[in-house]
Structures are given as structure tokens and as C-alpha cells.
PDB file of C-alpha atoms in Angstrom:
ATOM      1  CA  UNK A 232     -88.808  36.876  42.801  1.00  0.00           C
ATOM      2  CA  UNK A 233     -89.493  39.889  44.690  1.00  0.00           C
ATOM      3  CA  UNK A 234     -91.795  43.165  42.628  1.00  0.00           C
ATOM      4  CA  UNK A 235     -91.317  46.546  43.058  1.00  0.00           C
ATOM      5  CA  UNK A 236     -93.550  48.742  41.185  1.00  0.00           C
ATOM      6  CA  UNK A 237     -92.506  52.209  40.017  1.00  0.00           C
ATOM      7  CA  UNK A 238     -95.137  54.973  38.902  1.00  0.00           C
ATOM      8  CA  UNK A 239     -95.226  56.522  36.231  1.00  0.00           C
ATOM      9  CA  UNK A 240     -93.649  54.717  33.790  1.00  0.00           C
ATOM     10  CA  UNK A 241     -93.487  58.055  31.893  1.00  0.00           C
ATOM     11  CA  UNK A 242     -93.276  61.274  32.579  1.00  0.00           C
ATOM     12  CA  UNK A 243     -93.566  64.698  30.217  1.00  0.00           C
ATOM     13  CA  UNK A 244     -93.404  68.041  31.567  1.00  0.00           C
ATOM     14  CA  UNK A 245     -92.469  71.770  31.380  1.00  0.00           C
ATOM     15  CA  UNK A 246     -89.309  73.217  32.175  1.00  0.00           C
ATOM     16  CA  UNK A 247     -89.291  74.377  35.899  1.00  0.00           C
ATOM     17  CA  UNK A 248     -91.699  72.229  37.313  1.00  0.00           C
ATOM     18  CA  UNK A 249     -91.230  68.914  39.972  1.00  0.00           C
ATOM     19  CA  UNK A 250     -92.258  65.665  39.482  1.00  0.00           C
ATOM     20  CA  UNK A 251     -92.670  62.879  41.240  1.00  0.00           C
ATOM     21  CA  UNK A 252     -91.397  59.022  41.217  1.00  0.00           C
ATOM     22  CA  UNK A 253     -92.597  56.263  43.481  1.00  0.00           C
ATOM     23  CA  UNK A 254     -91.423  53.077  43.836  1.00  0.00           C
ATOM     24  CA  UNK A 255     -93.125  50.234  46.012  1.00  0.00           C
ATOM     25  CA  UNK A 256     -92.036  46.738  47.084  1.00  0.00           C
ATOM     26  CA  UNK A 257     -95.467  44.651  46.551  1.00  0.00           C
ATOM     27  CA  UNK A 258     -94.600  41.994  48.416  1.00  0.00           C
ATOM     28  CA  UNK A 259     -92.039  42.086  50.527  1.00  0.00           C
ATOM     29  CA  UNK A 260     -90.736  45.213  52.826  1.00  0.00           C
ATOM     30  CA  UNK A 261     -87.850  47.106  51.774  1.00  0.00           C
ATOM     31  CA  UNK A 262     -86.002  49.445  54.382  1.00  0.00           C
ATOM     32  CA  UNK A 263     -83.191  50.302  51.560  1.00  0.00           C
ATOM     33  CA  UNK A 264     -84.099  51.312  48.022  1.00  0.00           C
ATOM     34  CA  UNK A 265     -81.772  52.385  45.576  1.00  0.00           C
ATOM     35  CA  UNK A 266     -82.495  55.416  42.926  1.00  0.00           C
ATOM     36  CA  UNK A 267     -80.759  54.809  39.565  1.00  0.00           C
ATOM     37  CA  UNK A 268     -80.628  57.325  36.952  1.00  0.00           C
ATOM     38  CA  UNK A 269     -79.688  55.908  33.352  1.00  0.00           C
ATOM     39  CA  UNK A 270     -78.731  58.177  30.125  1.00  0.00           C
ATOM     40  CA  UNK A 271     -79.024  56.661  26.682  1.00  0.00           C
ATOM     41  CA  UNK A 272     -76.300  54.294  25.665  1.00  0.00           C
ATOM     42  CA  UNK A 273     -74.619  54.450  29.315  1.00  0.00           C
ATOM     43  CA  UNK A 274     -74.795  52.416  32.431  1.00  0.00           C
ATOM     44  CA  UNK A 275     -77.187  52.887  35.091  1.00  0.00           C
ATOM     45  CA  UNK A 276     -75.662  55.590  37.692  1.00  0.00           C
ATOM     46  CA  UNK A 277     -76.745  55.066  41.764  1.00  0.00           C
ATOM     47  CA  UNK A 278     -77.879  58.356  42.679  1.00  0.00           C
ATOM     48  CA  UNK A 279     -78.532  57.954  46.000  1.00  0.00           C
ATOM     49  CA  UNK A 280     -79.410  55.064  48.749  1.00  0.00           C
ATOM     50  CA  UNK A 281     -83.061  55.342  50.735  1.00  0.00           C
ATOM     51  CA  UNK A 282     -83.235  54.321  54.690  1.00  0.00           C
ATOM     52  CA  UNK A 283     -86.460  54.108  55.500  1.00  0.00           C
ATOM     53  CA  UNK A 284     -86.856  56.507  58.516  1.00  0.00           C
ATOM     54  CA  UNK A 285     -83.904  58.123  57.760  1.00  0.00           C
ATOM     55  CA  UNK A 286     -82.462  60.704  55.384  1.00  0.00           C
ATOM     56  CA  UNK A 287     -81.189  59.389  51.926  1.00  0.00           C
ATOM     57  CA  UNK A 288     -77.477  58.842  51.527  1.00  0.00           C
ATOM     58  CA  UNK A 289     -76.587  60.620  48.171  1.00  0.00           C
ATOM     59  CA  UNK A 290     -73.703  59.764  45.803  1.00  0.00           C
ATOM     60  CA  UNK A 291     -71.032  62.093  44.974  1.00  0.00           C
ATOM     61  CA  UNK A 292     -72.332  64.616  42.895  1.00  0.00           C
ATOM     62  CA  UNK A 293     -75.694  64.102  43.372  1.00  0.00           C
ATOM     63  CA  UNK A 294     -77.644  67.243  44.709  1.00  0.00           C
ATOM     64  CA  UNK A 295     -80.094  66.291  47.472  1.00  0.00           C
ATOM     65  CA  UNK A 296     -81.865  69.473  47.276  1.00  0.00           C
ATOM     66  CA  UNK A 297     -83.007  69.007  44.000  1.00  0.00           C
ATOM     67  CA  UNK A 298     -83.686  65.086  44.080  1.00  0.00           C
ATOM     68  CA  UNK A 299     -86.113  64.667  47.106  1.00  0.00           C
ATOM     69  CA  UNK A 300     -86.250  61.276  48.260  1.00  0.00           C
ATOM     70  CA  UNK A 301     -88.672  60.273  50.952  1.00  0.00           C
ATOM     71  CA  UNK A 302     -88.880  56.342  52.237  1.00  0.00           C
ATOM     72  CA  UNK A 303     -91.749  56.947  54.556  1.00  0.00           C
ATOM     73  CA  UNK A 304     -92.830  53.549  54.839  1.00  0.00           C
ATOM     74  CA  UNK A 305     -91.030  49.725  54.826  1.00  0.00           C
ATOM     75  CA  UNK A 306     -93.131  49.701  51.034  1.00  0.00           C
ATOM     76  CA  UNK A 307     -92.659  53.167  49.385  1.00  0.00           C
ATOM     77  CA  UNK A 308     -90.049  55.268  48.482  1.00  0.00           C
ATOM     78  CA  UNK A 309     -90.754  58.255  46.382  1.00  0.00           C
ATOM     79  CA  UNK A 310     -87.918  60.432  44.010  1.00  0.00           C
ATOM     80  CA  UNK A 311     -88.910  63.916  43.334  1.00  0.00           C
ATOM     81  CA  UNK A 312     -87.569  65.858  40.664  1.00  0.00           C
ATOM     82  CA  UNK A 313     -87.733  69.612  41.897  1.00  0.00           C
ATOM     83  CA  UNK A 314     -87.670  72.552  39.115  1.00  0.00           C
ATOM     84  CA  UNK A 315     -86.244  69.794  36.049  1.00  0.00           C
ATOM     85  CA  UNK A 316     -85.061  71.154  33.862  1.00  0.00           C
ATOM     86  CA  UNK A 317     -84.267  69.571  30.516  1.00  0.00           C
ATOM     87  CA  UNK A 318     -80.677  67.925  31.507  1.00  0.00           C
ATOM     88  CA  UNK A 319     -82.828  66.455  33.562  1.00  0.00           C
ATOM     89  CA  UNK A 320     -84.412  64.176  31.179  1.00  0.00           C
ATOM     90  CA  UNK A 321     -83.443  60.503  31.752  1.00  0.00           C
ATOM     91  CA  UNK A 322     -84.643  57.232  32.386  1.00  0.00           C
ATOM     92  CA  UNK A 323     -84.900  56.948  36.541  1.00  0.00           C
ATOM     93  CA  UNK A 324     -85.058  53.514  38.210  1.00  0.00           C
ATOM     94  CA  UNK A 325     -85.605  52.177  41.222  1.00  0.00           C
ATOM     95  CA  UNK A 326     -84.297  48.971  43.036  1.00  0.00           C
ATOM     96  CA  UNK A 327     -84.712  47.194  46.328  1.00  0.00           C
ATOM     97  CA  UNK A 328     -82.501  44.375  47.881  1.00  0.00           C
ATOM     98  CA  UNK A 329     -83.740  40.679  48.158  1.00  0.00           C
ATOM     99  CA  UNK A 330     -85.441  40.290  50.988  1.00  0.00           C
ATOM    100  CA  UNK A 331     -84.063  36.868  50.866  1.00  0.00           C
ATOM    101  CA  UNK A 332     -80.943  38.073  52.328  1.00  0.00           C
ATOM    102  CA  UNK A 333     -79.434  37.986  49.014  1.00  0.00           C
ATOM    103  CA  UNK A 334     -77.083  40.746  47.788  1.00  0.00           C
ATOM    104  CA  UNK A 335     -79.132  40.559  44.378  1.00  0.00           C
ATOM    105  CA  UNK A 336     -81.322  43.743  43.300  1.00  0.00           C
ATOM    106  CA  UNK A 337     -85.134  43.497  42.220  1.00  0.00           C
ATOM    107  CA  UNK A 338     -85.673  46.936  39.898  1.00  0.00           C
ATOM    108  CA  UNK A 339     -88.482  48.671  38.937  1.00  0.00           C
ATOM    109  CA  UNK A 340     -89.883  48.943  35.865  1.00  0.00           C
ATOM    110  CA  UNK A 341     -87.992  52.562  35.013  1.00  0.00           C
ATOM    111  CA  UNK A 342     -89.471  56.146  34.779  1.00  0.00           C
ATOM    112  CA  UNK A 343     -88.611  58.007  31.145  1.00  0.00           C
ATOM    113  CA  UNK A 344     -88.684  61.603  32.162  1.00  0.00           C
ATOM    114  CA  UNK A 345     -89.133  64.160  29.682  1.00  0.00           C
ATOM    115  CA  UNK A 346     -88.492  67.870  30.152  1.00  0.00           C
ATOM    116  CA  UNK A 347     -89.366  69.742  26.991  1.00  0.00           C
TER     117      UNK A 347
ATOM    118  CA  UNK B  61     -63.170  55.544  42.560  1.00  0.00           C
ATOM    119  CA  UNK B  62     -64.329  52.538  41.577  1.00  0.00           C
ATOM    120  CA  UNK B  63     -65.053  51.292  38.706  1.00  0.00           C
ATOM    121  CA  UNK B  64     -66.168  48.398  36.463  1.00  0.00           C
ATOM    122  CA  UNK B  65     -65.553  48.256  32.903  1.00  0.00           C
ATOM    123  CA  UNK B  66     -66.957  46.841  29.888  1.00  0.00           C
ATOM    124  CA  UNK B  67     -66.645  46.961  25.998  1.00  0.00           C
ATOM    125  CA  UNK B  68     -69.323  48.347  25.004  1.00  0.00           C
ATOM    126  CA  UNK B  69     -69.902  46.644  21.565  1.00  0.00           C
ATOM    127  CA  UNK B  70     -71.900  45.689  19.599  1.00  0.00           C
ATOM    128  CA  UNK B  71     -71.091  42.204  19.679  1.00  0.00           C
ATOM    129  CA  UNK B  72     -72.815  40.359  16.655  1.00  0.00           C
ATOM    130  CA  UNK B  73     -72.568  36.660  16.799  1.00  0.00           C
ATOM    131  CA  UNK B  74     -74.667  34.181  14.544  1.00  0.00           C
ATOM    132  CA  UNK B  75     -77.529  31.996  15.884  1.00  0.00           C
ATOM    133  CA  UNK B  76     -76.667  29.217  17.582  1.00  0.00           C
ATOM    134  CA  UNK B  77     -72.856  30.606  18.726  1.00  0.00           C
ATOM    135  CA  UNK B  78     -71.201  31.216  21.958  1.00  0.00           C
ATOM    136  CA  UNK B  79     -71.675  34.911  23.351  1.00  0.00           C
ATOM    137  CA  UNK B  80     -68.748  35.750  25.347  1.00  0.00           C
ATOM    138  CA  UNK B  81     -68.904  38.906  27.620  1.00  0.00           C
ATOM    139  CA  UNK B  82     -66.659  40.477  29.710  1.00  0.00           C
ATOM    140  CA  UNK B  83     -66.235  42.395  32.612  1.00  0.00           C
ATOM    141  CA  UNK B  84     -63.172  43.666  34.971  1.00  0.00           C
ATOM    142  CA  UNK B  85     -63.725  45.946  38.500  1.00  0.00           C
ATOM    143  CA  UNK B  86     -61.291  48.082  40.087  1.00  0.00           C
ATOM    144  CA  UNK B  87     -62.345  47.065  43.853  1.00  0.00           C
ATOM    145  CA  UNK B  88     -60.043  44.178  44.967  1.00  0.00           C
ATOM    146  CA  UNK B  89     -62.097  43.781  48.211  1.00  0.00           C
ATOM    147  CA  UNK B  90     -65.634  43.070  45.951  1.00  0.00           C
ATOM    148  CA  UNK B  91     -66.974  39.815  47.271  1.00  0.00           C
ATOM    149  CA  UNK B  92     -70.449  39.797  45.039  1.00  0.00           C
ATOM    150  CA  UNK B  93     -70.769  39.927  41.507  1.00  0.00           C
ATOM    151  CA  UNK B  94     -74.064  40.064  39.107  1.00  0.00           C
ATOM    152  CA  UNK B  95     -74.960  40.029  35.414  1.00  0.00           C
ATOM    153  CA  UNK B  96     -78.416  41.664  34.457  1.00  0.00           C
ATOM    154  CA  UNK B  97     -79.970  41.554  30.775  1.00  0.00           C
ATOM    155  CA  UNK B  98     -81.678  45.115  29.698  1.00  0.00           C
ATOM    156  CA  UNK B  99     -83.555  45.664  27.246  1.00  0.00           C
ATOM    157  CA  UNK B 100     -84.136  48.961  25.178  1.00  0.00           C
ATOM    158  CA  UNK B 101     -86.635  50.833  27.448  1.00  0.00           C
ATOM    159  CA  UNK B 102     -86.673  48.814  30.053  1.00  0.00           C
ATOM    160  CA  UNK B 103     -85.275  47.730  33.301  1.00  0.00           C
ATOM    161  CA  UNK B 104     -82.654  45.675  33.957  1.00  0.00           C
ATOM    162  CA  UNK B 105     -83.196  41.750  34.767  1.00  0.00           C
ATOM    163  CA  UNK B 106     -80.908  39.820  36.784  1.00  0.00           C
ATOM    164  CA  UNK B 107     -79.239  36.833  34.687  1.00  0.00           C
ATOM    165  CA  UNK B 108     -76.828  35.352  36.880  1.00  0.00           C
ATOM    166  CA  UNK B 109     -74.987  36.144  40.228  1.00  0.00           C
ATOM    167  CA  UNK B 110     -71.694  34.581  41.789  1.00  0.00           C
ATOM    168  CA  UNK B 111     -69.843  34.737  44.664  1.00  0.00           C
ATOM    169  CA  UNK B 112     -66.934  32.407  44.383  1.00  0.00           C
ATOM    170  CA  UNK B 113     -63.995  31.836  41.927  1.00  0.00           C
ATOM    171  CA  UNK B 114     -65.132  29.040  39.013  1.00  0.00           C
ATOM    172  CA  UNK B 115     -67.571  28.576  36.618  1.00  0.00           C
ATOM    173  CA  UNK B 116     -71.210  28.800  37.956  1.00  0.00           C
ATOM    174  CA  UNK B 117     -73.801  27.319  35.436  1.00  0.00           C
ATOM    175  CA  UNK B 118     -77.670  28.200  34.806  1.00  0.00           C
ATOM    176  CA  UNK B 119     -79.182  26.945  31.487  1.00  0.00           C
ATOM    177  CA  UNK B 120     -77.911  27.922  28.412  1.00  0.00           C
ATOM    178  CA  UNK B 121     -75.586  30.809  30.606  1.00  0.00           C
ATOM    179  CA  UNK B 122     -72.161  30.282  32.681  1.00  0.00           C
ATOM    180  CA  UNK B 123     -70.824  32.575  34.665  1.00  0.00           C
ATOM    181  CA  UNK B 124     -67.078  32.703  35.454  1.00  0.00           C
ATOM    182  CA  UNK B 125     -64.963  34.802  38.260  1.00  0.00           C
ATOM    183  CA  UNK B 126     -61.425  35.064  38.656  1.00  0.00           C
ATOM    184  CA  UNK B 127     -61.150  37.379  41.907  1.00  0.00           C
ATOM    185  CA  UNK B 128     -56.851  37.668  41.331  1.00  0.00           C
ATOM    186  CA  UNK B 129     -57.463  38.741  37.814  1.00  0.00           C
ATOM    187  CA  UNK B 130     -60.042  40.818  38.675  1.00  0.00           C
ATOM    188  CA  UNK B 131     -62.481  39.203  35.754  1.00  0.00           C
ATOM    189  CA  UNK B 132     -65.946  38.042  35.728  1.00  0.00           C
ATOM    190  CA  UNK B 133     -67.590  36.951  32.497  1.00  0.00           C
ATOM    191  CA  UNK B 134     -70.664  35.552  30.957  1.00  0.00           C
ATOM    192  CA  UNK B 135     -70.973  33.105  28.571  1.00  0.00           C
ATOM    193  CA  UNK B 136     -74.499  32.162  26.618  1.00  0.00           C
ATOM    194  CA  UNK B 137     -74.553  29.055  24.644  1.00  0.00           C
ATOM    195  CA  UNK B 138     -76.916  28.381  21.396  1.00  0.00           C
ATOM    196  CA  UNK B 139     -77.428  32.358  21.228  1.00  0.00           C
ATOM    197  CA  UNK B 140     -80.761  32.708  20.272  1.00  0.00           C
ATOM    198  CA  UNK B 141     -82.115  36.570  18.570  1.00  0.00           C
ATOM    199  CA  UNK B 142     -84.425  36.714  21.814  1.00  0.00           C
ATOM    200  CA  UNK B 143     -80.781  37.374  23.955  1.00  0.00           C
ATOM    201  CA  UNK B 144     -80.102  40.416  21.757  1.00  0.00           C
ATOM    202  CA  UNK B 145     -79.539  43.382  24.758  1.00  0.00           C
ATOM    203  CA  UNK B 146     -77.311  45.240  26.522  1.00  0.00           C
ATOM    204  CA  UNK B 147     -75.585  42.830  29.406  1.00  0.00           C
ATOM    205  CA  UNK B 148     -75.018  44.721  32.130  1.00  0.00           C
ATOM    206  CA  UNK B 149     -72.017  43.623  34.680  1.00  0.00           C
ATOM    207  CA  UNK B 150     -72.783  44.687  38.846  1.00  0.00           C
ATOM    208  CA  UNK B 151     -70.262  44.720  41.394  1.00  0.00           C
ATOM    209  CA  UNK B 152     -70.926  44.851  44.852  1.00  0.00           C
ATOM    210  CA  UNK B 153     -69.349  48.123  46.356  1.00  0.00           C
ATOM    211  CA  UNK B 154     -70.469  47.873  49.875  1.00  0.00           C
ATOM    212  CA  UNK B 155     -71.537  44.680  51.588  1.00  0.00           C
ATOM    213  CA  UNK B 156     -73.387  46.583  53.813  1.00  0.00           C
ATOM    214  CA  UNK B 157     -75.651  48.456  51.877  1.00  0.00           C
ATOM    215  CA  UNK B 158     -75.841  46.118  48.953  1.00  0.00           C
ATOM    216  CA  UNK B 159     -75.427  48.809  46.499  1.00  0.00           C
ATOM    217  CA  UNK B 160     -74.494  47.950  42.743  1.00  0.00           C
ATOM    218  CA  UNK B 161     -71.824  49.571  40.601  1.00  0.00           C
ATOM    219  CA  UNK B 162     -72.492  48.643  36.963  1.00  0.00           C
ATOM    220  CA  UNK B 163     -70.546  48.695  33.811  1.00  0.00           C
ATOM    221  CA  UNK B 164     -71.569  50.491  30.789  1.00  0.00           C
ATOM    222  CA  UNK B 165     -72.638  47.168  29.463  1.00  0.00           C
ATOM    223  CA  UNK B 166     -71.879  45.106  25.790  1.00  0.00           C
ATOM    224  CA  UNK B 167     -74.959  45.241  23.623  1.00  0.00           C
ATOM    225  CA  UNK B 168     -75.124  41.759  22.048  1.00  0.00           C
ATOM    226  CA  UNK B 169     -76.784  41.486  18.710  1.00  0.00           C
ATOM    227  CA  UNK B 170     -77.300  37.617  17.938  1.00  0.00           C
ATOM    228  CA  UNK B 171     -78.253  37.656  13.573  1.00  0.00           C
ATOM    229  CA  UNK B 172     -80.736  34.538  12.699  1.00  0.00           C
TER     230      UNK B 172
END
């Protein structure tokens, strides 16, 4: 199947300060990616869709201004934290659609973000 | 909103049993529905998909939807301890995006 990498696969930082999250289709080109964030125990939760060359499309409750998410390119989407802050910590994960045409999702390998 | 829901467990069955999972969605109008395997720590996999009402067969899993009920399960014959995960159940919420909605997934603990 399809591979989408996602860098870092961990992530520890300070209070107040951004990080960043990218996610690449290796093979394939992706013009949607999906941003997932997961909590431990519970289900993954879509946070928001990326268009490449086009503004994301955030869920419901999601705030846009503090998760940046740039899809400059048909390979690379990129999910920045802004200011975390320790609710912030979470495992992050992105996805891609078969480029197959399918309706099935190819995911990253996940993000654990720490904000101490 | 919708939703898809699943027990969350654990289910513990003995080596060599039947796993039965299951899953119901809110969304009458879903068309596309997907079990992944995660895990702890890492991402999901995708297990199965299907599409149509019936019984849909890979290996050791089968996959069954019933659209008027709602329903979608998974079934894994001879568990083995390497299935031991969370399942994770995915609807499709919008056929043109392709976006997922999952449940909060059954962790299955199969005991040698």
C-alpha cells in the first residue's frame, strides 16, 4: 500500500512554544490529508482536512489559529502546534486517501507530543 | 452529530477462539465502512473494509454489514496473542472528502 511518513515521531517541549508536524506521501501524491489527534484510551478525533493549495477545513471545535496546517505541495502537509501548552499533549496523526481511488486511509506513523 | 459507537472492552478470549467485535453508526446515509487494528503507540492499520451488506472474508477475519440495522462487525477466527489491540471501527462521513469517523474502539486481549 501507499506510505506516508510523519516527522517526528516524538516531540518534548516547553510550555509556550510551537512545534511542528510533517507528514509526506512517499509515493504517491496526496491533495487531501487528514490531521488526527488521539488522547489515551479514546478514539482518534479528525481535527481538520488539508487541500493542497487551499486553506484547511477545520472540525468543529478545532481552533485554526492555533493548529497551523500548511499543504504546500501534492507530498507534504505540515501541523503546527503554536504556543502548546500542556492540554496540548497528545498523540497527532496524519492520514492520506488511497490514491487508488479507494475510500480507505494510509496513516502515518503518529507524533507523541509532550508539553511539560 | 454523528457518531459511531463501540464497547470499549477489554474483550479477553482464549487462544484459538472467535473474537467478535462490534460496531453501530448514527449516519443512515454512510455507504463505506473500515476496521483498523492499533496498537499501543502506534498508528492505526487498516484490517478490513466493506461496502455492501453480507459477510466479506479475508484470512482468518470476516467482516459483516447490515446497513438497516445500522451494524458492522468483525469477526477473527483462531485468535492468536499477536491480534491483542484496540480494533478501531471507521465510517465514512463524507463521500467526498473521504474523511473517517472512528469509534472509541474494543481492546481485544487474546490469553495463550
Amino acid at each position: 500500500g501507499a506510505v506516508v511518513s510523519q516527522h517526528p515521531s516524538r516531540v518534548i517541549c516547553k510550555s509556550g512554544t510551537s512545534v511542528k508536524i510533517e507528514c509526506r506521501s512517499l509515493d504517491f501524491q496526496a491533495t487531501t490529508m487528514f490531521w488526527y489527534r488521539q488522547f489515551p484510551k479514546q478514539s482518534l478525533m479528525l481535527m481538520a482536512t488539508s487541500n493542497e493549495g487551499s486553506k484547511a477545513t477545520y472540525e468543529q471545535g478545532v481552533e485554526k489559529d492555533k493548529f497551523l496546517i500548511n499543504h504546500a505541495s501534492l507530498t507534504l502537509s505540515t501541523l503546527t502546534v503554536t504556543s502548546a501548552h500542556p492540554e496540548d499533549s497528545s498523540f497527532y496523526i496524519c492520514s492520506a486517501r488511497d490514491p487508488e481511488g479507494a475510500e480507505k486511509l494510509f496513516f502515518g506513523s503518529g507524533t507523541q507530543l509532550s508539553v511539560l | 452529530q454523528k457518531e459511531v459507537e463501540q464497547n470499549s472492552g477489554p474483550l479477553s478470549v482464549p487462544e484459538g477462539a472467535i473474537a467478535s467485535l462490534n460496531c453501530t453508526y448514527s449516519d443512515r446515509v454512510s455507504q463505506s465502512f473500515f476496521w483498523y487494528r492499533q496498537y499501543s503507540g502506534k498508528s492505526p492499520e487498516l484490517i478490513m473494509s466493506i461496502y455492501s451488506n453480507g459477510d466479506k472474508e479475508d484470512g482468518r477475519f470476516t467482516a459483516q454489514l447490515n446497513k438497516a440495522s445500522q451494524y458492522v462487525s468483525l469477526l477473527i477466527r483462531d485468535s492468536q496473542p499477536s491480534d491483542s489491540a484496540t480494533y478501531l471501527c471507521a465510517v465514512n462521513s463524507d463521500g467526498n472528502t473521504g474523511k473517517l469517523i472512528f469509534g472509541q474502539g474494543t481492546t481485544l486481549q487474546v490469553k495463550p
